[in-house]
PDB file of C-alpha atoms in Angstrom:
ATOM      1  CA  UNK A   1     -40.392-178.971 -20.279  1.00 63.00           C
ATOM      2  CA  UNK A   2     -39.380-177.523 -16.918  1.00 79.00           C
ATOM      3  CA  UNK A   3     -39.132-173.770 -16.683  1.00 91.00           C
ATOM      4  CA  UNK A   4     -35.678-174.036 -15.121  1.00 95.00           C
ATOM      5  CA  UNK A   5     -33.373-176.762 -16.313  1.00 95.00           C
ATOM      6  CA  UNK A   6     -29.939-177.615 -15.017  1.00 96.00           C
ATOM      7  CA  UNK A   7     -27.228-179.714 -16.557  1.00 96.00           C
ATOM      8  CA  UNK A   8     -25.587-181.974 -15.879  1.00 97.00           C
ATOM      9  CA  UNK A   9     -27.695-183.742 -13.276  1.00 96.00           C
ATOM     10  CA  UNK A  10     -24.607-185.431 -11.846  1.00 97.00           C
ATOM     11  CA  UNK A  11     -20.957-184.560 -12.251  1.00 98.00           C
ATOM     12  CA  UNK A  12     -17.889-186.353 -10.938  1.00 98.00           C
ATOM     13  CA  UNK A  13     -14.464-184.809 -11.435  1.00 98.00           C
ATOM     14  CA  UNK A  14     -10.936-184.994 -10.123  1.00 98.00           C
ATOM     15  CA  UNK A  15      -9.537-182.463  -7.705  1.00 98.00           C
ATOM     16  CA  UNK A  16      -8.162-179.467  -9.566  1.00 97.00           C
ATOM     17  CA  UNK A  17     -10.479-179.667 -12.543  1.00 98.00           C
ATOM     18  CA  UNK A  18     -12.448-176.710 -13.851  1.00 98.00           C
ATOM     19  CA  UNK A  19     -16.158-177.276 -13.288  1.00 98.00           C
ATOM     20  CA  UNK A  20     -19.087-175.811 -15.204  1.00 98.00           C
ATOM     21  CA  UNK A  21     -22.741-176.220 -14.262  1.00 98.00           C
ATOM     22  CA  UNK A  22     -25.395-174.829 -16.575  1.00 98.00           C
ATOM     23  CA  UNK A  23     -28.856-173.408 -15.974  1.00 98.00           C
ATOM     24  CA  UNK A  24     -31.383-172.501 -18.650  1.00 97.00           C
ATOM     25  CA  UNK A  25     -34.720-170.874 -18.006  1.00 96.00           C
ATOM     26  CA  UNK A  26     -37.752-170.117 -20.116  1.00 94.00           C
ATOM     27  CA  UNK A  27     -39.516-167.511 -17.969  1.00 89.00           C
ATOM     28  CA  UNK A  28     -39.024-163.800 -17.453  1.00 90.00           C
ATOM     29  CA  UNK A  29     -36.896-163.248 -14.390  1.00 92.00           C
ATOM     30  CA  UNK A  30     -35.794-160.418 -12.153  1.00 90.00           C
ATOM     31  CA  UNK A  31     -32.730-162.343 -10.966  1.00 93.00           C
ATOM     32  CA  UNK A  32     -31.090-165.747 -11.049  1.00 95.00           C
ATOM     33  CA  UNK A  33     -29.846-167.373  -7.843  1.00 96.00           C
ATOM     34  CA  UNK A  34     -27.206-170.018  -7.346  1.00 97.00           C
ATOM     35  CA  UNK A  35     -27.273-171.954  -4.087  1.00 97.00           C
ATOM     36  CA  UNK A  36     -25.244-174.749  -2.579  1.00 97.00           C
ATOM     37  CA  UNK A  37     -26.575-177.616  -0.494  1.00 96.00           C
ATOM     38  CA  UNK A  38     -24.022-179.673   1.390  1.00 90.00           C
ATOM     39  CA  UNK A  39     -24.494-183.327   2.293  1.00 82.00           C
ATOM     40  CA  UNK A  40     -25.502-182.220   5.783  1.00 78.00           C
ATOM     41  CA  UNK A  41     -28.498-180.528   4.209  1.00 79.00           C
ATOM     42  CA  UNK A  42     -27.919-176.812   4.817  1.00 89.00           C
ATOM     43  CA  UNK A  43     -28.644-174.442   1.942  1.00 94.00           C
ATOM     44  CA  UNK A  44     -26.391-171.468   1.345  1.00 94.00           C
ATOM     45  CA  UNK A  45     -26.850-168.731  -1.204  1.00 93.00           C
ATOM     46  CA  UNK A  46     -23.803-168.300  -3.424  1.00 95.00           C
ATOM     47  CA  UNK A  47     -24.801-165.676  -5.959  1.00 94.00           C
ATOM     48  CA  UNK A  48     -27.674-163.569  -7.138  1.00 93.00           C
ATOM     49  CA  UNK A  49     -27.328-162.260 -10.688  1.00 93.00           C
ATOM     50  CA  UNK A  50     -29.395-160.018 -12.870  1.00 92.00           C
ATOM     51  CA  UNK A  51     -26.689-159.357 -15.459  1.00 92.00           C
ATOM     52  CA  UNK A  52     -23.062-159.986 -16.284  1.00 94.00           C
ATOM     53  CA  UNK A  53     -20.741-161.891 -14.030  1.00 96.00           C
ATOM     54  CA  UNK A  54     -19.913-162.252 -10.334  1.00 95.00           C
ATOM     55  CA  UNK A  55     -16.885-163.811  -8.679  1.00 96.00           C
ATOM     56  CA  UNK A  56     -16.316-165.004  -5.151  1.00 94.00           C
ATOM     57  CA  UNK A  57     -13.099-166.833  -4.474  1.00 96.00           C
ATOM     58  CA  UNK A  58     -12.921-169.815  -6.821  1.00 97.00           C
ATOM     59  CA  UNK A  59     -16.566-169.496  -7.826  1.00 97.00           C
ATOM     60  CA  UNK A  60     -17.722-167.519 -10.841  1.00 98.00           C
ATOM     61  CA  UNK A  61     -21.307-167.068 -12.004  1.00 98.00           C
ATOM     62  CA  UNK A  62     -22.345-165.625 -15.335  1.00 97.00           C
ATOM     63  CA  UNK A  63     -25.684-164.857 -16.903  1.00 97.00           C
ATOM     64  CA  UNK A  64     -26.752-164.115 -20.471  1.00 95.00           C
ATOM     65  CA  UNK A  65     -30.170-162.498 -20.301  1.00 93.00           C
ATOM     66  CA  UNK A  66     -30.787-162.664 -24.066  1.00 93.00           C
ATOM     67  CA  UNK A  67     -30.056-166.383 -24.188  1.00 95.00           C
ATOM     68  CA  UNK A  68     -31.755-167.063 -20.826  1.00 95.00           C
ATOM     69  CA  UNK A  69     -28.770-168.990 -19.635  1.00 97.00           C
ATOM     70  CA  UNK A  70     -26.510-168.922 -16.600  1.00 98.00           C
ATOM     71  CA  UNK A  71     -23.395-170.849 -15.689  1.00 98.00           C
ATOM     72  CA  UNK A  72     -21.625-171.547 -12.426  1.00 98.00           C
ATOM     73  CA  UNK A  73     -17.902-172.233 -12.685  1.00 98.00           C
ATOM     74  CA  UNK A  74     -15.554-173.599 -10.056  1.00 98.00           C
ATOM     75  CA  UNK A  75     -11.835-173.192 -10.645  1.00 97.00           C
ATOM     76  CA  UNK A  76      -9.252-175.492  -9.037  1.00 97.00           C
ATOM     77  CA  UNK A  77     -11.995-177.731  -7.648  1.00 97.00           C
ATOM     78  CA  UNK A  78     -11.515-179.356  -4.260  1.00 97.00           C
ATOM     79  CA  UNK A  79     -13.259-182.248  -2.514  1.00 96.00           C
ATOM     80  CA  UNK A  80     -14.901-179.771  -0.146  1.00 95.00           C
ATOM     81  CA  UNK A  81     -16.754-178.349  -3.180  1.00 96.00           C
ATOM     82  CA  UNK A  82     -18.725-181.607  -3.311  1.00 96.00           C
ATOM     83  CA  UNK A  83     -22.351-180.608  -2.880  1.00 97.00           C
ATOM     84  CA  UNK A  84     -25.587-180.123  -4.760  1.00 97.00           C
ATOM     85  CA  UNK A  85     -25.677-176.856  -6.682  1.00 98.00           C
ATOM     86  CA  UNK A  86     -29.106-175.409  -7.382  1.00 96.00           C
ATOM     87  CA  UNK A  87     -30.147-172.557  -9.627  1.00 97.00           C
ATOM     88  CA  UNK A  88     -33.393-170.728  -8.992  1.00 95.00           C
ATOM     89  CA  UNK A  89     -35.128-168.137 -11.156  1.00 94.00           C
ATOM     90  CA  UNK A  90     -36.761-165.226  -9.344  1.00 93.00           C
ATOM     91  CA  UNK A  91     -40.050-164.422 -11.065  1.00 91.00           C
ATOM     92  CA  UNK A  92     -41.279-162.005  -8.398  1.00 88.00           C
ATOM     93  CA  UNK A  93     -39.879-160.468  -5.234  1.00 84.00           C
ATOM     94  CA  UNK A  94     -40.575-163.716  -3.403  1.00 89.00           C
ATOM     95  CA  UNK A  95     -41.273-166.504  -5.901  1.00 90.00           C
ATOM     96  CA  UNK A  96     -38.429-168.715  -7.072  1.00 92.00           C
ATOM     97  CA  UNK A  97     -38.641-171.451  -9.682  1.00 93.00           C
ATOM     98  CA  UNK A  98     -36.113-174.064  -8.650  1.00 94.00           C
ATOM     99  CA  UNK A  99     -33.895-176.172 -10.822  1.00 94.00           C
ATOM    100  CA  UNK A 100     -33.535-179.838  -9.946  1.00 92.00           C
ATOM    101  CA  UNK A 101     -29.950-179.427  -8.802  1.00 94.00           C
ATOM    102  CA  UNK A 102     -26.575-180.740  -9.944  1.00 97.00           C
ATOM    103  CA  UNK A 103     -24.853-183.221  -7.672  1.00 97.00           C
ATOM    104  CA  UNK A 104     -21.119-182.556  -7.815  1.00 98.00           C
ATOM    105  CA  UNK A 105     -18.512-184.969  -6.486  1.00 97.00           C
ATOM    106  CA  UNK A 106     -14.861-183.975  -6.499  1.00 97.00           C
ATOM    107  CA  UNK A 107     -12.490-186.888  -5.975  1.00 97.00           C
ATOM    108  CA  UNK A 108      -9.098-186.329  -4.355  1.00 96.00           C
TER     109      UNK A 108
ATOM    110  CA  UNK B   1     -26.472-162.737  14.047  1.00 64.00           C
ATOM    111  CA  UNK B   2     -27.302-166.376  14.690  1.00 82.00           C
ATOM    112  CA  UNK B   3     -28.964-166.846  11.345  1.00 94.00           C
ATOM    113  CA  UNK B   4     -32.346-168.470  10.851  1.00 97.00           C
ATOM    114  CA  UNK B   5     -33.056-170.888  13.689  1.00 97.00           C
ATOM    115  CA  UNK B   6     -35.272-173.928  13.298  1.00 97.00           C
ATOM    116  CA  UNK B   7     -36.404-176.514  15.785  1.00 97.00           C
ATOM    117  CA  UNK B   8     -36.479-179.372  16.134  1.00 97.00           C
ATOM    118  CA  UNK B   9     -33.690-180.452  13.780  1.00 96.00           C
ATOM    119  CA  UNK B  10     -35.076-183.965  13.579  1.00 96.00           C
ATOM    120  CA  UNK B  11     -38.539-185.283  14.292  1.00 97.00           C
ATOM    121  CA  UNK B  12     -39.783-188.838  14.157  1.00 98.00           C
ATOM    122  CA  UNK B  13     -43.460-189.353  14.765  1.00 97.00           C
ATOM    123  CA  UNK B  14     -46.218-191.788  14.080  1.00 97.00           C
ATOM    124  CA  UNK B  15     -48.947-191.347  11.534  1.00 97.00           C
ATOM    125  CA  UNK B  16     -51.850-189.367  12.923  1.00 97.00           C
ATOM    126  CA  UNK B  17     -49.802-187.368  15.398  1.00 97.00           C
ATOM    127  CA  UNK B  18     -49.585-183.583  15.374  1.00 97.00           C
ATOM    128  CA  UNK B  19     -46.242-182.120  14.356  1.00 98.00           C
ATOM    129  CA  UNK B  20     -45.155-178.542  15.029  1.00 98.00           C
ATOM    130  CA  UNK B  21     -42.084-177.069  13.391  1.00 98.00           C
ATOM    131  CA  UNK B  22     -40.667-173.776  14.624  1.00 98.00           C
ATOM    132  CA  UNK B  23     -38.692-170.985  13.019  1.00 98.00           C
ATOM    133  CA  UNK B  24     -37.017-167.820  14.248  1.00 98.00           C
ATOM    134  CA  UNK B  25     -36.045-165.557  11.330  1.00 97.00           C
ATOM    135  CA  UNK B  26     -33.055-163.265  11.262  1.00 96.00           C
ATOM    136  CA  UNK B  27     -33.699-160.110  13.258  1.00 95.00           C
ATOM    137  CA  UNK B  28     -34.812-157.265  11.018  1.00 93.00           C
ATOM    138  CA  UNK B  29     -36.080-159.552   8.272  1.00 95.00           C
ATOM    139  CA  UNK B  30     -39.751-159.037   7.532  1.00 92.00           C
ATOM    140  CA  UNK B  31     -40.275-161.821   4.999  1.00 95.00           C
ATOM    141  CA  UNK B  32     -40.436-165.468   5.973  1.00 97.00           C
ATOM    142  CA  UNK B  33     -40.745-168.551   3.794  1.00 97.00           C
ATOM    143  CA  UNK B  34     -41.540-172.173   4.578  1.00 98.00           C
ATOM    144  CA  UNK B  35     -40.260-174.730   2.063  1.00 97.00           C
ATOM    145  CA  UNK B  36     -40.517-178.497   1.808  1.00 96.00           C
ATOM    146  CA  UNK B  37     -37.817-180.562   0.123  1.00 95.00           C
ATOM    147  CA  UNK B  38     -38.297-184.115  -1.112  1.00 93.00           C
ATOM    148  CA  UNK B  39     -36.342-186.268  -3.504  1.00 88.00           C
ATOM    149  CA  UNK B  40     -39.269-186.460  -5.898  1.00 88.00           C
ATOM    150  CA  UNK B  41     -40.319-182.815  -5.993  1.00 89.00           C
ATOM    151  CA  UNK B  42     -37.248-180.872  -4.886  1.00 89.00           C
ATOM    152  CA  UNK B  43     -37.841-177.579  -3.065  1.00 92.00           C
ATOM    153  CA  UNK B  44     -41.429-176.337  -2.898  1.00 93.00           C
ATOM    154  CA  UNK B  45     -42.610-173.076  -1.390  1.00 95.00           C
ATOM    155  CA  UNK B  46     -45.366-173.816   1.093  1.00 97.00           C
ATOM    156  CA  UNK B  47     -46.170-170.350   2.391  1.00 97.00           C
ATOM    157  CA  UNK B  48     -44.770-166.819   2.332  1.00 96.00           C
ATOM    158  CA  UNK B  49     -45.290-164.228   5.084  1.00 97.00           C
ATOM    159  CA  UNK B  50     -44.554-160.530   4.820  1.00 95.00           C
ATOM    160  CA  UNK B  51     -44.757-158.398   7.965  1.00 95.00           C
ATOM    161  CA  UNK B  52     -46.307-161.391   9.760  1.00 95.00           C
ATOM    162  CA  UNK B  53     -49.168-161.634   7.250  1.00 96.00           C
ATOM    163  CA  UNK B  54     -49.556-164.717   5.014  1.00 96.00           C
ATOM    164  CA  UNK B  55     -49.253-163.405   1.462  1.00 95.00           C
ATOM    165  CA  UNK B  56     -49.159-166.622  -0.543  1.00 95.00           C
ATOM    166  CA  UNK B  57     -50.220-169.984   0.883  1.00 95.00           C
ATOM    167  CA  UNK B  58     -50.970-171.603  -2.458  1.00 93.00           C
ATOM    168  CA  UNK B  59     -48.241-174.148  -1.858  1.00 93.00           C
ATOM    169  CA  UNK B  60     -49.751-175.546   1.327  1.00 95.00           C
ATOM    170  CA  UNK B  61     -50.650-179.104   0.340  1.00 87.00           C
ATOM    171  CA  UNK B  62     -53.960-179.469   2.124  1.00 84.00           C
ATOM    172  CA  UNK B  63     -55.927-178.539   5.188  1.00 90.00           C
ATOM    173  CA  UNK B  64     -53.752-180.706   7.381  1.00 95.00           C
ATOM    174  CA  UNK B  65     -51.057-178.060   7.049  1.00 97.00           C
ATOM    175  CA  UNK B  66     -51.283-174.697   8.776  1.00 97.00           C
ATOM    176  CA  UNK B  67     -48.778-171.938   9.447  1.00 98.00           C
ATOM    177  CA  UNK B  68     -48.778-168.956  11.745  1.00 97.00           C
ATOM    178  CA  UNK B  69     -46.557-165.992  12.396  1.00 97.00           C
ATOM    179  CA  UNK B  70     -47.754-164.368  15.612  1.00 96.00           C
ATOM    180  CA  UNK B  71     -44.872-161.881  15.680  1.00 94.00           C
ATOM    181  CA  UNK B  72     -41.820-160.834  13.712  1.00 94.00           C
ATOM    182  CA  UNK B  73     -39.517-163.276  15.460  1.00 95.00           C
ATOM    183  CA  UNK B  74     -41.446-166.524  15.401  1.00 96.00           C
ATOM    184  CA  UNK B  75     -43.344-168.768  13.032  1.00 98.00           C
ATOM    185  CA  UNK B  76     -44.783-172.257  13.229  1.00 98.00           C
ATOM    186  CA  UNK B  77     -45.736-174.841  10.646  1.00 98.00           C
ATOM    187  CA  UNK B  78     -48.172-177.439  11.941  1.00 98.00           C
ATOM    188  CA  UNK B  79     -49.230-180.724  10.411  1.00 97.00           C
ATOM    189  CA  UNK B  80     -52.288-182.363  11.932  1.00 97.00           C
ATOM    190  CA  UNK B  81     -52.764-185.249  11.446  1.00 96.00           C
ATOM    191  CA  UNK B  82     -49.418-186.236   9.989  1.00 97.00           C
ATOM    192  CA  UNK B  83     -49.088-188.869   7.259  1.00 96.00           C
ATOM    193  CA  UNK B  84     -46.078-190.845   5.987  1.00 97.00           C
ATOM    194  CA  UNK B  85     -46.080-188.832   2.740  1.00 95.00           C
ATOM    195  CA  UNK B  86     -45.323-185.714   4.790  1.00 97.00           C
ATOM    196  CA  UNK B  87     -41.834-187.086   5.458  1.00 97.00           C
ATOM    197  CA  UNK B  88     -39.432-184.496   4.080  1.00 97.00           C
ATOM    198  CA  UNK B  89     -37.005-181.793   5.091  1.00 96.00           C
ATOM    199  CA  UNK B  90     -38.776-178.547   5.965  1.00 98.00           C
ATOM    200  CA  UNK B  91     -36.796-175.348   5.576  1.00 97.00           C
ATOM    201  CA  UNK B  92     -37.554-171.896   6.855  1.00 97.00           C
ATOM    202  CA  UNK B  93     -35.933-168.899   5.152  1.00 96.00           C
ATOM    203  CA  UNK B  94     -36.077-165.158   5.678  1.00 96.00           C
ATOM    204  CA  UNK B  95     -35.024-161.893   4.066  1.00 94.00           C
ATOM    205  CA  UNK B  96     -35.837-158.205   4.175  1.00 91.00           C
ATOM    206  CA  UNK B  97     -38.487-158.578   1.505  1.00 83.00           C
ATOM    207  CA  UNK B  98     -36.977-156.201  -1.031  1.00 79.00           C
ATOM    208  CA  UNK B  99     -36.654-156.977  -4.700  1.00 73.00           C
ATOM    209  CA  UNK B 100     -33.745-159.121  -5.885  1.00 76.00           C
ATOM    210  CA  UNK B 101     -32.694-160.249  -2.448  1.00 84.00           C
ATOM    211  CA  UNK B 102     -31.100-163.451  -1.254  1.00 89.00           C
ATOM    212  CA  UNK B 103     -33.084-165.726   0.993  1.00 93.00           C
ATOM    213  CA  UNK B 104     -31.290-166.954   4.104  1.00 95.00           C
ATOM    214  CA  UNK B 105     -32.107-170.528   4.958  1.00 96.00           C
ATOM    215  CA  UNK B 106     -32.303-172.242   8.297  1.00 96.00           C
ATOM    216  CA  UNK B 107     -30.726-175.667   8.827  1.00 95.00           C
ATOM    217  CA  UNK B 108     -34.009-177.450   8.184  1.00 96.00           C
ATOM    218  CA  UNK B 109     -36.113-179.933  10.130  1.00 97.00           C
ATOM    219  CA  UNK B 110     -35.914-183.513   8.945  1.00 96.00           C
ATOM    220  CA  UNK B 111     -39.344-185.063   9.514  1.00 97.00           C
ATOM    221  CA  UNK B 112     -40.060-188.768   9.388  1.00 97.00           C
ATOM    222  CA  UNK B 113     -43.635-189.929   9.795  1.00 98.00           C
ATOM    223  CA  UNK B 114     -43.926-193.662  10.384  1.00 97.00           C
TER     224      UNK B 114
END
């Protein structure tokens, strides 16, 4: 069993749909990161969470420390949201355990 | 700030050749990370520098790989000799090295070893 597991692995949805990507971890963490990787390959950090919830535009990230679970939500999804979304668990000030990523495709 | 800068963006080379990848971290960042991304293994940390000193190189695959950080604004990752299984995207990232901090990624170098 991987220490950081994401689901689903692939997700295809229609423009406008509400999207949820899940991340479960089995290790002790100091923070949980969500990152986005576009088809061009660049990796961008979206959120870093150690508790509660964060919101940026149409993106919302939540974390439940007791359940060792985090979710990334996208409201009013758009084709430009199509990307791979990766969660990563910070187990030290520099070490991240990476999830395998969720490939999201939003169809117009 | 220009962000993390990597060069070259693409590299195609033949097996046995030496490959040098370069990274300029964001000014003021004192931690630098080299990652490798493949379809099979995802993102893997190769080496972590703090204040130009290699702190953790346990992810470096073998002796063919070496990394240096001669100063705060420049790092290299060298593969000698290169092999087809080294084909991957290599990312450099940096941050200030404090707890619970985002890492800022460069655009990556896509390496193909024939």
